Amino acid sequence: MKLHSKLSVLAASVLLATPMLAMASNPIIKHIYTADPAAIVDDDTVYIYTGHDEAGTDESAYVMDDWHVFSSKDLVNWTDHGEVLSLEDFSWASADAWAGQVIKRDDKYYWYVPVNDDTDGWFGIGVAVSDSPTGPFVDAIGSALITDSMTPNETLDIDPTVFIDDDGQAYLYWGNATDDGIIKVVKLKDNMIETDGDITDIDTDQVPSFTEAPYMHERNGIYYLSYAAGWPENIYYSTADNPMGPFTYQGMILDADDVSSPTSHQSIIEYHDNWYLVYHNADLPDGGEYRRSVAMDRLYYNDDGTIQQVTPTTDGVGVDGLGGEYVLKNRLSDKCLQPLDGATSNGTQIVQHTCDDDDTQHWDLTHTLDDTYQITHQESGKVLDISQGSVANGARAILWANYDGDNQYWQLDSQSDDDEIYDVTNYNSQLLLETADALLDEDANVGQWSNNGGYQQQWWFLRPEATQIEPVSYEGYYLSYRANGVWMESSPSPLDSSQFRIESGLADSSGISFASITRPGYYLRHRGFVLYMEYDNGSDDFDEDATFYRQEGLSDSSAVSYESYNYPGYYIRHQYYQLRVDPESDIDDTSDATFNEISD
């Protein structure tokens, strides 16, 4: 059903859109360019810390000013937690937010990053710390841990990797082959921000053709030192029986001929009894040496502990499933799932209520490798639960703080060809979520019952407040964001790349801003007069670039045009299918700057 913004809306002014089943594929991050992945597993969640490539297609240098972190439980639906660390967080740094790595110790997370050090030579390695894997991170020292003067003319101080052995001893490795540089390693004190003893060399006899990107992991008493080798960069590895070596070269993990990026950077993790190689390529549109993308594939060991060469895939890894923010609407009553009276305390009864676009009806889905879901109430942060973990018919559905119980997980079974309607089965009881007694009443209780095929046991999973923007001159095309900008596309993939929540303007509440419906904190903004979907870094410049005024359509008074807040007289327009901001006087055909707002 296609509804223009001036027509009626569905379910008492709630704009709802079809959900999109996320499918495993590489690259795993598609909305921005990402590089140099550093992956960890913490609390049954994979976190990947990346650099952020922002170089334009006409630039031949790295433009990297910040780092992002992404998380997933199913390796398909990745949550972007935004720009959680930037050059501005290091007062002594001026440029080059290059490849770093995070490690957890004593409930703190330490992020080792190379940056241009204003105080000592070229590169230095800093340390940021946080109480959470997703930040905020702050400079832990106030200066570099490793400086250029500590390794004079011996290596470029970049690409740090950190490893904690079973005995609790931490090690820091880093290096680059510029000017015949080699890998360096030093022990760290327990506080993780001081070195302990002398810096030691790992020479190229131990790591042949070393270029950069050392990474250490251990399995069954074997210590694996992988690294980028040659140019374009392969990934090789050497092994030892202790973290300091000596190391013996073993072979290739990833062949440069199989990867589209000339640079390479890797991490290796175990998750749910399987091993994975996390790396980057340049497979996104307009990708290249300076616009890379993180990918992930399975990694296998031989019986003798050697690693089999990894063949990159486009299929990727993980389990297909839903993810992100949804409204759950009962198929029988057409009412939406929410806590009674919008309460947020433990034990609050879950009910059905008239769909009214209130935040209390918004739920976040987290999908796991076991193909189960946690359904988290967005406003309270508590999860959908069954009271006291009951397995009985009629037990109440409630809100409760997440303690990872089986009764807090759910299975979804599609009941429609378009994957909009689902049975929702409690993992613990194997009973279905339903409106009690098939009632249609306002605030009727929701609980669990054996499957009887009734519509009171089926739920629409719908995106809240989703709007698509259609150029009037290209019916059936929609604005869709990718890493290289915003484009007109007839079949946006994924669908949610073309769905926006129109909010009050970030810089002026009388204007509007276009928020991503699946990536919290992301907005359309113009940069260099080109439109991008980017994370709101909190700056005045960003807020102004992301604010527009709805005006009467330049070519059609029944449609709309979007005037820039900080460039009056400039409008969003499409040119050769890409969206940009130009002065009205430069827009020969004003239909290029005129749009319909459409809700499905």
XYZ file of C-alpha atoms in Angstrom:
600
model
C 0.000 0.000 0.000
C 1.517 3.317 -1.085
C 0.486 6.347 0.970
C 1.661 9.845 0.118
C 2.374 12.100 3.067
C -0.797 14.108 2.540
C -3.090 11.056 2.630
C -4.453 8.899 5.426
C -2.062 6.917 7.590
C -2.181 3.454 9.049
C -3.278 2.635 12.591
C -4.033 5.970 14.209
C -1.213 8.012 12.700
C 1.498 5.378 13.069
C 3.453 4.987 9.828
C 4.478 1.363 9.495
C 6.664 -0.363 6.922
C 7.469 -3.913 5.941
C 10.358 -5.465 7.909
C 13.436 -6.662 6.090
C 15.082 -9.983 6.926
C 18.810 -9.278 7.109
C 20.790 -11.731 4.994
C 24.377 -12.812 5.565
C 26.750 -11.219 3.057
C 30.115 -9.522 2.718
C 31.054 -6.790 3.364
C 29.266 -6.894 6.715
C 29.164 -3.088 7.095
C 27.676 -1.350 4.080
C 26.537 2.139 5.102
C 30.023 3.606 5.682
C 33.542 2.654 4.635
C 35.369 0.780 7.397
C 38.891 -0.598 7.689
C 41.412 -2.338 9.938
C 38.965 -4.462 11.964
C 39.814 -5.458 15.525
C 37.309 -8.008 16.826
C 36.695 -9.231 20.371
C 34.092 -11.469 21.999
C 32.557 -10.200 25.227
C 29.386 -11.331 27.015
C 28.393 -13.581 24.099
C 28.580 -10.631 21.710
C 31.049 -9.898 18.927
C 32.392 -6.340 18.873
C 34.370 -5.050 15.901
C 36.370 -1.839 16.263
C 37.206 -0.185 12.958
C 38.814 2.775 11.348
C 36.586 5.019 9.238
C 37.626 5.770 5.643
C 36.232 9.113 4.464
C 38.362 9.826 1.392
C 36.431 10.983 -1.644
C 36.673 9.200 -4.963
C 39.012 11.927 -6.212
C 41.411 11.596 -3.247
C 44.533 9.413 -3.134
C 45.281 9.482 0.572
C 43.768 8.136 3.764
C 41.213 10.433 5.373
C 40.637 8.905 8.809
C 39.613 11.011 11.796
C 37.623 8.658 14.036
C 36.881 5.067 14.971
C 33.576 3.165 15.169
C 32.440 0.067 17.031
C 29.864 -2.444 15.770
C 28.243 -5.299 17.683
C 26.284 -8.418 16.780
C 25.087 -11.703 18.229
C 24.208 -13.322 14.889
C 27.057 -11.916 12.722
C 24.456 -10.543 10.299
C 22.625 -7.742 12.112
C 25.322 -5.271 13.149
C 24.586 -2.360 15.464
C 26.685 0.719 14.744
C 27.398 2.411 18.069
C 28.730 5.402 16.223
C 31.879 7.439 16.488
C 33.020 6.326 19.950
C 36.607 7.595 19.680
C 38.195 10.332 17.586
C 41.420 12.263 17.183
C 39.884 15.025 19.266
C 39.966 12.695 22.282
C 43.783 12.856 22.268
C 44.986 16.396 22.957
C 48.494 15.506 21.776
C 47.398 14.050 18.412
C 46.737 15.849 15.143
C 45.930 13.333 12.392
C 45.666 9.750 11.177
C 43.177 7.668 13.170
C 44.684 4.419 11.937
C 44.407 0.752 12.920
C 43.975 -0.031 16.611
C 42.844 -2.854 18.870
C 40.717 -3.254 22.009
C 41.179 -5.686 24.886
C 39.303 -6.196 28.148
C 40.969 -6.382 31.550
C 39.337 -6.169 34.994
C 36.034 -4.889 33.586
C 37.716 -2.107 31.656
C 38.264 -1.875 27.920
C 41.580 -0.553 26.602
C 41.853 0.725 23.043
C 45.381 1.019 21.617
C 45.522 3.321 18.604
C 48.254 4.873 16.422
C 47.961 8.585 15.720
C 50.161 11.390 14.476
C 51.980 12.520 17.622
C 52.532 16.285 17.760
C 54.985 15.962 20.647
C 57.437 13.279 19.513
C 58.232 12.487 15.897
C 55.624 11.047 13.568
C 53.416 8.285 14.962
C 52.761 7.388 18.559
C 50.525 4.779 20.146
C 47.925 6.071 22.568
C 45.558 4.264 24.921
C 41.898 5.064 25.526
C 39.856 3.403 28.269
C 36.178 2.796 28.951
C 33.944 0.918 31.383
C 31.888 -0.312 28.430
C 32.819 -2.006 25.139
C 30.841 0.696 23.333
C 32.340 3.669 25.162
C 32.605 6.471 25.877
C 36.387 6.121 25.672
C 38.795 8.682 27.144
C 42.551 9.150 26.889
C 43.989 6.943 29.644
C 47.411 8.608 29.851
C 47.337 12.110 28.385
C 50.299 11.307 26.148
C 51.524 8.463 23.950
C 52.425 5.091 25.462
C 54.841 4.366 22.596
C 56.657 7.276 20.963
C 58.880 7.665 17.931
C 61.931 8.312 20.105
C 61.493 4.891 21.768
C 62.047 3.151 18.396
C 64.306 5.568 16.467
C 64.666 4.546 12.811
C 63.569 1.003 13.696
C 59.874 0.841 12.808
C 56.834 2.986 12.171
C 54.827 2.959 15.399
C 51.469 1.871 13.994
C 49.099 -1.122 14.003
C 49.235 -2.045 17.697
C 47.860 -5.413 18.773
C 47.570 -6.444 22.410
C 47.352 -9.927 23.895
C 46.870 -11.212 27.465
C 48.189 -14.707 28.130
C 46.589 -17.219 30.493
C 49.037 -16.222 33.247
C 47.749 -12.638 33.088
C 50.807 -11.147 31.392
C 49.893 -8.600 28.715
C 51.950 -7.998 25.570
C 51.876 -5.155 23.040
C 52.999 -5.760 19.440
C 53.237 -3.166 16.670
C 55.211 -2.153 13.601
C 55.440 -1.365 9.893
C 58.059 -2.171 7.258
C 58.615 1.469 6.194
C 62.407 1.999 6.024
C 62.987 -1.699 6.804
C 60.888 -1.562 9.950
C 60.155 -4.710 11.961
C 57.657 -5.970 14.547
C 58.243 -4.728 18.081
C 56.903 -6.334 21.275
C 56.948 -5.245 24.905
C 55.314 -6.487 28.082
C 52.700 -4.291 29.734
C 52.139 -3.773 33.432
C 48.840 -4.864 34.954
C 47.480 -1.309 34.649
C 47.749 -1.681 30.834
C 49.102 1.852 30.404
C 52.782 1.318 31.247
C 55.424 -0.818 29.587
C 57.273 -3.407 31.665
C 60.838 -4.032 30.542
C 62.669 -3.560 27.288
C 61.182 -3.417 23.805
C 62.123 -6.555 21.858
C 62.460 -7.161 18.113
C 60.744 -9.863 16.079
C 62.931 -9.840 13.001
C 61.905 -10.664 9.456
C 63.501 -14.131 9.622
C 60.596 -15.018 11.913
C 57.951 -13.173 9.873
C 59.063 -13.219 6.196
C 57.875 -10.384 3.935
C 56.427 -8.507 6.916
C 54.679 -5.266 5.954
C 52.373 -4.312 8.840
C 49.268 -5.372 10.839
C 50.635 -7.861 13.396
C 47.939 -9.781 15.301
C 48.393 -12.334 18.087
C 46.048 -15.108 19.196
C 46.471 -18.442 20.983
C 44.860 -21.859 20.472
C 45.746 -25.127 22.216
C 49.080 -23.799 23.445
C 50.164 -22.519 20.025
C 50.764 -18.767 19.667
C 49.831 -17.460 16.221
C 51.372 -14.207 14.986
C 49.583 -13.213 11.773
C 50.530 -10.161 9.728
C 50.203 -8.359 6.408
C 52.949 -9.387 3.992
C 54.231 -8.045 0.677
C 52.368 -5.698 -1.663
C 49.546 -5.963 -2.388
C 49.255 -7.408 1.075
C 48.696 -11.089 1.795
C 48.060 -12.330 5.316
C 50.797 -14.705 6.501
C 51.353 -16.256 9.911
C 54.086 -17.686 12.102
C 53.819 -19.719 15.311
C 55.669 -20.167 18.589
C 55.245 -21.903 21.932
C 55.251 -18.597 23.836
C 54.157 -15.010 23.116
C 57.711 -13.679 22.664
C 58.896 -16.281 20.181
C 61.051 -17.199 18.412
C 58.434 -17.686 15.705
C 58.466 -20.093 12.788
C 56.812 -19.145 9.505
C 53.887 -21.424 8.609
C 52.177 -20.050 5.518
C 49.387 -17.952 4.063
C 45.963 -17.270 5.562
C 44.634 -14.873 2.906
C 45.907 -14.390 -0.638
C 46.057 -10.787 -1.855
C 44.854 -11.978 -5.266
C 41.535 -12.964 -3.645
C 40.877 -9.560 -2.064
C 40.012 -6.268 -3.759
C 41.906 -4.033 -1.322
C 45.690 -3.725 -1.740
C 46.082 -3.270 2.024
C 45.147 -5.961 4.498
C 44.446 -6.016 8.220
C 43.003 -8.896 10.199
C 41.816 -10.248 13.505
C 40.959 -13.831 14.389
C 38.301 -14.799 16.925
C 36.428 -17.822 18.242
C 32.664 -17.477 18.661
C 30.222 -20.273 19.479
C 32.919 -22.915 18.864
C 33.741 -21.634 15.379
C 36.723 -19.549 14.294
C 36.484 -16.485 12.065
C 38.804 -14.264 10.074
C 37.787 -10.604 10.144
C 39.479 -8.537 7.437
C 38.772 -5.748 4.975
C 38.242 -5.547 1.248
C 37.164 -2.806 -1.174
C 33.970 -4.398 -2.477
C 31.461 -1.624 -1.803
C 30.565 0.751 -4.654
C 33.420 3.225 -5.252
C 35.603 1.147 -2.933
C 39.370 1.240 -3.255
C 42.626 1.555 -1.382
C 41.294 4.523 0.592
C 37.661 3.367 0.898
C 37.642 -0.109 2.412
C 35.007 -2.374 3.954
C 35.085 -4.962 6.731
C 34.264 -8.577 5.865
C 34.138 -11.848 7.791
C 34.621 -15.506 6.826
C 35.109 -18.860 8.546
C 38.639 -19.941 9.442
C 39.613 -23.611 9.837
C 42.534 -25.420 11.479
C 44.171 -28.645 10.401
C 44.697 -31.437 12.927
C 48.304 -30.341 13.458
C 47.214 -26.813 14.370
C 48.156 -25.159 11.097
C 45.615 -22.801 9.541
C 43.896 -23.540 6.256
C 43.957 -20.750 3.683
C 40.741 -18.726 3.796
C 38.777 -18.203 0.599
C 36.820 -14.920 0.767
C 33.104 -15.221 0.078
C 30.304 -12.850 -0.804
C 27.888 -14.956 1.260
C 29.650 -14.181 4.527
C 28.753 -15.854 7.815
C 26.047 -15.845 10.448
C 22.318 -16.539 10.614
C 19.747 -14.534 8.644
C 17.200 -12.742 10.795
C 15.415 -9.567 11.797
C 17.147 -6.834 13.724
C 16.539 -3.303 14.921
C 13.461 -1.390 16.028
C 9.914 -2.703 15.546
C 6.299 -2.260 16.549
C 4.501 -5.574 17.258
C 0.831 -5.468 16.264
C -1.584 -8.285 17.041
C -3.143 -9.739 13.895
C -6.569 -10.271 15.488
C -7.061 -7.040 17.415
C -4.872 -4.646 15.366
C -3.512 -3.373 18.694
C 0.145 -2.945 19.573
C 2.291 -4.610 22.225
C 3.345 -2.446 25.168
C 3.745 -2.456 28.979
C 0.564 -1.533 30.873
C 0.269 2.265 31.200
C 3.783 2.586 29.784
C 5.307 1.491 33.106
C 8.938 0.357 33.098
C 9.410 -1.547 36.373
C 10.211 -5.251 36.686
C 7.065 -7.350 36.517
C 4.976 -4.855 34.546
C 2.192 -6.677 32.690
C 2.440 -6.657 28.896
C -0.822 -5.692 27.173
C -2.232 -4.755 23.780
C -3.091 -1.097 23.258
C -4.286 1.077 20.389
C -1.307 1.807 18.147
C -0.496 5.445 18.849
C 3.129 6.075 17.844
C 4.254 6.249 21.479
C 7.828 5.233 22.284
C 6.495 2.676 24.755
C 5.359 0.584 21.763
C 8.853 0.377 20.266
C 10.873 -2.833 20.716
C 14.434 -3.699 19.677
C 15.159 -7.166 18.288
C 18.501 -8.836 18.973
C 19.046 -11.994 16.933
C 21.482 -14.748 17.972
C 23.427 -17.484 16.200
C 20.955 -19.952 17.743
C 18.194 -18.265 15.686
C 16.510 -16.944 18.818
C 15.654 -13.354 19.695
C 15.649 -11.084 22.675
C 12.877 -8.509 22.400
C 13.928 -5.417 24.335
C 11.569 -2.631 25.316
C 13.299 0.430 23.928
C 12.161 2.891 26.580
C 13.009 0.796 29.657
C 15.838 -1.391 28.386
C 14.067 -4.406 29.898
C 13.166 -7.515 27.916
C 9.983 -9.371 27.064
C 9.739 -12.225 29.589
C 7.326 -14.839 30.921
C 6.516 -14.433 34.603
C 8.691 -16.656 36.829
C 9.837 -18.621 33.795
C 6.547 -20.513 33.777
C 5.869 -23.211 31.184
C 2.121 -23.219 31.847
C -0.666 -22.108 29.535
C -1.908 -18.681 30.535
C 1.301 -17.460 32.178
C 1.662 -13.684 31.896
C 4.074 -11.830 29.629
C 5.977 -9.195 31.598
C 8.881 -6.767 31.472
C 11.996 -7.845 33.367
C 15.650 -6.892 33.541
C 17.761 -9.034 31.247
C 19.508 -11.890 33.052
C 19.884 -14.055 29.930
C 17.336 -16.664 30.979
C 15.851 -19.053 28.428
C 12.430 -17.561 29.210
C 13.761 -14.223 27.899
C 14.407 -15.608 24.415
C 11.902 -16.091 21.615
C 11.680 -17.879 18.276
C 9.990 -16.314 15.247
C 8.158 -18.411 12.668
C 6.921 -16.525 9.608
C 3.210 -16.923 8.842
C 3.129 -14.828 5.657
C 4.826 -14.939 2.277
C 6.299 -11.476 2.777
C 7.689 -12.214 6.274
C 5.555 -9.557 7.967
C 3.539 -11.816 10.302
C 5.082 -14.171 12.853
C 4.297 -16.695 15.539
C 6.357 -15.684 18.582
C 7.316 -18.753 20.636
C 8.919 -18.605 24.075
C 12.173 -20.565 23.910
C 11.756 -21.959 27.436
C 8.103 -23.025 27.362
C 7.617 -23.526 23.603
C 4.273 -21.750 23.994
C 3.124 -18.874 21.785
C 2.774 -15.224 22.710
C -0.904 -14.300 22.453
C -3.592 -11.872 23.533
C -5.376 -13.663 26.382
C -8.713 -15.269 25.461
C -8.557 -13.682 21.992
C -9.868 -10.441 23.488
C -10.124 -7.277 21.419
C -10.260 -5.024 24.483
C -7.964 -2.106 25.160
C -5.159 -3.146 27.543
C -6.111 -6.830 27.420
C -3.356 -8.971 28.939
C -0.772 -10.723 26.810
C 0.557 -14.126 27.844
C 1.453 -17.537 26.418
C -0.629 -20.487 25.199
C -0.288 -23.672 23.183
C -0.437 -23.192 19.427
C -4.061 -23.214 18.287
C -3.626 -21.402 14.972
C -5.615 -18.378 16.111
C -4.861 -14.891 14.851
C -4.516 -13.741 18.479
C -1.225 -15.713 18.415
C 0.153 -13.942 15.369
C 1.986 -10.612 15.294
C 2.892 -8.085 12.636
C 6.537 -6.972 12.948
C 6.528 -3.469 11.511
C 8.987 -0.615 11.279
C 7.758 2.541 13.032
C 7.445 5.873 11.273
C 9.234 4.893 8.071
C 9.120 7.363 5.178
C 10.593 6.969 1.710
C 11.509 9.951 -0.466
C 10.535 9.618 -4.148
C 11.653 12.111 -6.833
C 8.591 13.332 -8.729
C 10.409 12.843 -12.023
C 11.398 9.235 -11.258
C 8.348 7.436 -9.924
C 9.298 4.181 -8.222
C 12.817 5.383 -7.392
C 13.733 6.248 -3.805
C 16.527 8.034 -2.013
C 18.815 5.314 -0.639
C 22.057 5.718 1.271
C 25.277 3.803 0.715
C 28.823 4.309 1.907
C 29.560 6.518 -1.111
C 26.578 8.842 -0.735
C 22.825 8.990 -1.287
C 21.431 7.766 -4.597
C 18.151 7.205 -6.425
C 17.426 3.477 -6.605
C 14.427 1.546 -7.887
C 15.083 -1.502 -5.695
C 16.990 -0.335 -2.604
C 18.847 -3.144 -0.864
C 18.497 -3.426 2.003
C 15.079 -1.807 2.020
C 15.773 0.104 5.226
C 18.545 2.048 3.462
C 15.702 4.007 1.838
C 13.571 4.487 4.962
C 13.837 7.582 7.138
C 12.247 9.015 10.235
C 11.508 12.688 9.693
C 12.293 14.541 12.919
C 12.505 18.121 14.132
C 15.574 19.809 12.695
C 18.781 19.319 14.659
C 19.753 22.976 14.245
C 16.246 24.501 14.107
C 13.150 22.744 15.425
C 11.035 24.474 12.782
C 12.993 22.572 10.147
C 13.401 18.833 9.661
C 16.157 16.237 9.767
C 16.135 12.788 8.152
C 17.091 10.073 10.665
C 17.903 6.472 9.788
C 15.219 4.141 11.129
C 17.735 1.371 11.830
C 20.929 3.213 12.796
C 20.427 5.385 15.873
C 22.281 8.685 15.665
C 22.615 8.666 11.860
C 21.195 11.500 9.736
C 21.300 12.695 6.161
C 23.705 15.633 5.945
C 25.484 17.447 3.147
C 29.262 17.484 3.163
C 31.023 19.248 0.318
C 27.483 19.788 -1.081
C 27.082 15.997 -1.478
C 24.470 14.147 0.591
C 25.592 11.360 2.976
C 24.126 9.323 5.813
C 26.512 9.969 8.712
C 26.722 9.679 12.477
C 25.880 12.834 14.424
C 29.137 13.812 16.116
C 27.402 16.515 18.151
C 29.061 19.439 16.389
C 27.212 22.572 15.320
C 28.472 22.020 11.778
C 26.860 18.595 11.614
C 23.536 19.806 13.017
C 23.426 22.628 10.475
C 24.372 20.345 7.567
C 21.610 17.912 8.614
C 18.785 20.447 8.881
C 16.444 21.363 6.032
C 13.219 23.286 5.540
C 10.214 21.745 3.829
C 9.119 24.090 1.076
C 6.394 23.895 -1.543
C 7.664 21.746 -4.386
C 9.667 23.770 -6.889
C 8.016 22.006 -9.826
C 4.813 20.696 -8.195
C 2.972 22.524 -5.424
C 1.455 19.257 -4.163
C 4.933 17.834 -3.503
C 7.855 19.150 -1.411
C 11.354 20.522 -1.848
C 14.046 20.615 0.844
C 15.987 23.837 1.376
C 19.299 23.754 3.225
C 19.362 25.400 6.661
C 22.901 26.754 6.408
C 22.832 27.502 2.677
C 19.580 29.396 2.038
C 18.422 29.025 -1.548
C 20.220 25.674 -1.912
C 18.032 22.589 -2.344
C 18.444 18.829 -2.234
C 18.434 17.638 -5.842
C 19.433 14.548 -7.815
C 22.055 14.732 -10.536
C 23.127 11.609 -12.409
C 21.236 9.611 -9.770
C 23.287 11.038 -6.883
C 21.819 13.445 -4.312
C 23.501 16.741 -3.574
C 22.708 20.298 -2.486
C 22.814 23.036 -5.133
C 21.555 26.614 -5.498
C 18.168 26.868 -7.188
C 19.748 28.930 -9.966
C 21.921 25.920 -10.927
C 18.983 23.504 -11.136
C 17.838 23.599 -14.761
C 14.967 21.166 -14.211
C 13.300 21.932 -10.865
C 11.643 18.511 -10.861
C 15.116 17.225 -9.941
C 14.626 18.994 -6.591
C 10.986 18.047 -5.986
C 9.917 14.968 -4.049
C 7.024 12.953 -2.644
C 7.123 11.621 0.909
C 5.748 8.085 0.887
C 4.868 5.722 3.713
C 4.169 2.031 3.203
